[in-house]
mmCIF file of C-alpha atoms in Angstrom:
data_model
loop_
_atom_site.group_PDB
_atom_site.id
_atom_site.type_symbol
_atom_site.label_atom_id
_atom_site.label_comp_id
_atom_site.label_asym_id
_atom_site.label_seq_id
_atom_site.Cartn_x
_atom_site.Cartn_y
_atom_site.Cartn_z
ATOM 1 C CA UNK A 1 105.390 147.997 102.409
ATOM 2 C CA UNK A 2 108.636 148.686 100.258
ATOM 3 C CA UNK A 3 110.014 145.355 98.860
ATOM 4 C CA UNK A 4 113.902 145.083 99.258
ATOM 5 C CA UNK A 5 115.706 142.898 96.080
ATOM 6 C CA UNK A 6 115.846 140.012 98.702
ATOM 7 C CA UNK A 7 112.460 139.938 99.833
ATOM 8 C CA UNK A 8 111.743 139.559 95.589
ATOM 9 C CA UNK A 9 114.235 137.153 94.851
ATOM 10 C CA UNK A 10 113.187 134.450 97.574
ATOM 11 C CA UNK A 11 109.232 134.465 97.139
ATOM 12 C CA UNK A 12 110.049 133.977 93.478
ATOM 13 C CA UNK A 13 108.506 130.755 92.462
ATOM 14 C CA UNK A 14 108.248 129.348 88.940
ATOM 15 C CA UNK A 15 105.275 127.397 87.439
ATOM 16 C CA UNK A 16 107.219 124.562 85.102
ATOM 17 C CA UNK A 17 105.871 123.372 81.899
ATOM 18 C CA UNK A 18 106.446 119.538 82.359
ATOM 19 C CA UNK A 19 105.636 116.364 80.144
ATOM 20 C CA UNK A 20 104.287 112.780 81.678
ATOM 21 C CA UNK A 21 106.689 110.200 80.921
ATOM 22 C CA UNK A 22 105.522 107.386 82.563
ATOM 23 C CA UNK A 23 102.720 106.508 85.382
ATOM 24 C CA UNK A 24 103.031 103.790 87.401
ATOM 25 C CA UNK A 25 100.242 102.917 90.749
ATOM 26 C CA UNK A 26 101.594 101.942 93.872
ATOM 27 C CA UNK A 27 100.260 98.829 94.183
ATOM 28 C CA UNK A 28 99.289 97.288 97.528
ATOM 29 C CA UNK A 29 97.602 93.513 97.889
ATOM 30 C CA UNK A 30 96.494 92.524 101.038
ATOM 31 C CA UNK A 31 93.571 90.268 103.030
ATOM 32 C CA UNK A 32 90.948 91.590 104.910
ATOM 33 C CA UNK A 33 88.994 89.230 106.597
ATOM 34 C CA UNK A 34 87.428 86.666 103.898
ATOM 35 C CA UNK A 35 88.787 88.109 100.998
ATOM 36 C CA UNK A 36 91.857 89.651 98.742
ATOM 37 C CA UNK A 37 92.108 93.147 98.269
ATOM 38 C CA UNK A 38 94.175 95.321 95.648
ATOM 39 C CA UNK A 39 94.960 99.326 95.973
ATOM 40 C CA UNK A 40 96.118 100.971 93.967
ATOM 41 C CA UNK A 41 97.295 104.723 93.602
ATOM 42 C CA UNK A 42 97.939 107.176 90.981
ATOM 43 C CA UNK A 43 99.840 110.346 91.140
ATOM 44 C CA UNK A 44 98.876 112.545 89.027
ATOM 45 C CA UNK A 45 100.713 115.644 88.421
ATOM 46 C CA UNK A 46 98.563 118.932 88.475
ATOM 47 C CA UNK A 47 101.081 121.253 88.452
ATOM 48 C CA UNK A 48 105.405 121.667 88.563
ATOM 49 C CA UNK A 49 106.896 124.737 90.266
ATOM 50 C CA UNK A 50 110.355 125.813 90.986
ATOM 51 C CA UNK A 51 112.640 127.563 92.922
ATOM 52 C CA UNK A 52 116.238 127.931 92.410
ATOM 53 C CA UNK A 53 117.385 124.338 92.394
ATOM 54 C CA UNK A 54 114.473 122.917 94.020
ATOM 55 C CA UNK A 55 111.016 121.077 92.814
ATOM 56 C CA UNK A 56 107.642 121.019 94.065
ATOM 57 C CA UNK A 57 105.019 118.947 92.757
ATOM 58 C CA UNK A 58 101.255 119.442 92.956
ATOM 59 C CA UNK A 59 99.683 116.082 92.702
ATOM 60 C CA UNK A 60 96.362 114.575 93.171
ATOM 61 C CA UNK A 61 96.144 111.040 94.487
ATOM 62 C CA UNK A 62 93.682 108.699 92.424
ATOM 63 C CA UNK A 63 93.161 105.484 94.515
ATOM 64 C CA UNK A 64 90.924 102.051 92.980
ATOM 65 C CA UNK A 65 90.133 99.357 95.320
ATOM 66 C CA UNK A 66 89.469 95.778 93.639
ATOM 67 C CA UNK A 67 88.021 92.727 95.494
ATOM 68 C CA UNK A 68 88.053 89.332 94.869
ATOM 69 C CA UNK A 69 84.540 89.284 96.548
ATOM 70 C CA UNK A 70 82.372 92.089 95.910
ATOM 71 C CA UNK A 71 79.610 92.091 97.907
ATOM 72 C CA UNK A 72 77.055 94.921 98.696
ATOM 73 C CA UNK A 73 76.603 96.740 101.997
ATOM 74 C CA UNK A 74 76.356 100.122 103.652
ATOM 75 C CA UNK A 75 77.143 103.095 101.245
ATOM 76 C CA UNK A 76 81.141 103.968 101.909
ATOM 77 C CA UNK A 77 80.866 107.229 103.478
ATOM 78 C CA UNK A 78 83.985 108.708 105.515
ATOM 79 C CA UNK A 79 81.386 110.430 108.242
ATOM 80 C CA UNK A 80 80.295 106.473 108.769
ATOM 81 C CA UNK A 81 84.083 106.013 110.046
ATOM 82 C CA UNK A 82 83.777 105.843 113.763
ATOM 83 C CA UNK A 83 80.517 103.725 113.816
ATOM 84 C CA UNK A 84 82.083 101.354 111.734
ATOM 85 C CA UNK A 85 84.973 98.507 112.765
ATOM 86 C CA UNK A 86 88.327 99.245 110.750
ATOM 87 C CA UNK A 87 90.271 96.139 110.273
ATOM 88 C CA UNK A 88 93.429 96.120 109.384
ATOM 89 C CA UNK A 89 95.027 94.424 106.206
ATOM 90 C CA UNK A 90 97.026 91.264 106.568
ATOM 91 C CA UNK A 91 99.809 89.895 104.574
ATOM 92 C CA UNK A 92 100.612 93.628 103.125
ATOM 93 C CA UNK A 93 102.533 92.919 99.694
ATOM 94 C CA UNK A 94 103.717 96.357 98.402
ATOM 95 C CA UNK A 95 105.026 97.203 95.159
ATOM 96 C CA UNK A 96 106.278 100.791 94.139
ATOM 97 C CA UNK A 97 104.905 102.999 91.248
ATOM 98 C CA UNK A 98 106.636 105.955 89.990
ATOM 99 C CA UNK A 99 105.123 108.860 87.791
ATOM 100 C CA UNK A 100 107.845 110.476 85.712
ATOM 101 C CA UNK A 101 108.096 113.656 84.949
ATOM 102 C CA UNK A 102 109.966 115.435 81.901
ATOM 103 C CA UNK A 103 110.777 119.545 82.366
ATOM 104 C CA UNK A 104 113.450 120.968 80.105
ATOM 105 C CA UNK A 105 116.028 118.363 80.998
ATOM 106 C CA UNK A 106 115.400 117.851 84.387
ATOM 107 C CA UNK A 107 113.182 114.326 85.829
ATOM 108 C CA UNK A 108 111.472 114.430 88.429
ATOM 109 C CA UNK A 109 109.794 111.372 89.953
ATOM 110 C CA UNK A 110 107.288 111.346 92.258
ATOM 111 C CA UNK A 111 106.071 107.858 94.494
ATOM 112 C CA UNK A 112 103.793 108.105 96.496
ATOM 113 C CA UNK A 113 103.769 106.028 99.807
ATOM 114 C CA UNK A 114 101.272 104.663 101.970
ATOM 115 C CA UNK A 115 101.763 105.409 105.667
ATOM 116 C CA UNK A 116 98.523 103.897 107.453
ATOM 117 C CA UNK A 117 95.742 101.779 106.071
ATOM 118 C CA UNK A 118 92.491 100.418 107.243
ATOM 119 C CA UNK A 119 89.307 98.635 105.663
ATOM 120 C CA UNK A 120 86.072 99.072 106.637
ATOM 121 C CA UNK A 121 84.393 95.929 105.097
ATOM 122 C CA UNK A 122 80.970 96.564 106.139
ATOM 123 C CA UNK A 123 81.245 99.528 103.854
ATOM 124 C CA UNK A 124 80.848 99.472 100.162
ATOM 125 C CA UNK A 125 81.429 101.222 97.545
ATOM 126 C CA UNK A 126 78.905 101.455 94.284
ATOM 127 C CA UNK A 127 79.967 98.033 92.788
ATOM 128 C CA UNK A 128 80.784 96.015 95.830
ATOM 129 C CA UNK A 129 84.429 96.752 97.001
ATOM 130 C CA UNK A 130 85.126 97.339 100.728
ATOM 131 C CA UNK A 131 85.800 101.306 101.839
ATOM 132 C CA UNK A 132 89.255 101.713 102.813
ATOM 133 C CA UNK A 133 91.001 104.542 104.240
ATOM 134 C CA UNK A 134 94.348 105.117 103.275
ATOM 135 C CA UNK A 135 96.902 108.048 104.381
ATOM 136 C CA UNK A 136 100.213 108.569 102.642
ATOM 137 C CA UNK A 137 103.165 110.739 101.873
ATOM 138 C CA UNK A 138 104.614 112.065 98.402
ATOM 139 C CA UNK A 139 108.280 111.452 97.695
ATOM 140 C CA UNK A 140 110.561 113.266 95.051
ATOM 141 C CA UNK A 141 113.267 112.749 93.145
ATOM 142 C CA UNK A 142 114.744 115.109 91.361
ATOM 143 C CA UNK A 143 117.779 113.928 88.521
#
């Protein structure tokens, strides 16, 4: 295959060295059935790449569940999902965590979001809080 200038110029993509500023977790409190719950999620940056004016973020999502009743049950397991009842969280307070990124003299902030929920508290985790399932969405802001 012969490469045209064109074909170069557009599949370039950069690989940014970048500095943590700041990291702040999502947080999300909520109830689920007899007891109060507390997510929260980390972004953490992996890696920063570029193109032209634009930023893309490689993150992995660290997420800590804390109960105000741990209890022990069944071994949280996501193959245990569908024989297990989900409830879902009530009373959903939500407050937003950035992580900040520093590269050359560009920030980029990243938030991540949480699109769907559930808790699965007959499932446990090692010291007692309930399994939870969580999806959610990265958002990016570039200054």
């Amino acid at each position: 295959m012969h490469w045209t200038w064109s074909m170069r110029k557009m599949s370039q993509v950069e690989r940014k060295a970048y500095t943590v500023e700041r990291v702040e977790p999502t947080t999300v409190k909520f109830r689920a059935e007899e007891e109060n719950v507390t997510l929260r999620l980390f972004a953490v940056p992996v890696a920063l790449f570029s193109s032209k004016s634009s930023f893309t973020p490689l993150v992995s999502v660290v997420i800590a569940v804390d109960t105000d009743k741990p209890r022990m049950g069944e071994m949280c397991d996501p193959t245990k999902f569908g024989s297990h009842r989900a409830v879902s969280p009530m009373g959903l307070e939500v407050q937003e965590g950035w992580t900040v990124l520093s590269s050359n003299d560009v920030e980029v902030r990243l938030r991540v979001e949480v699109t769907n929920l559930n808790v699965y508290p007959e499932l446990r985790d090692g010291i007692g809080n309930p399994c939870v399932n969580v999806s959610w969405i990265l958002l990016t802001n570039v200054k």
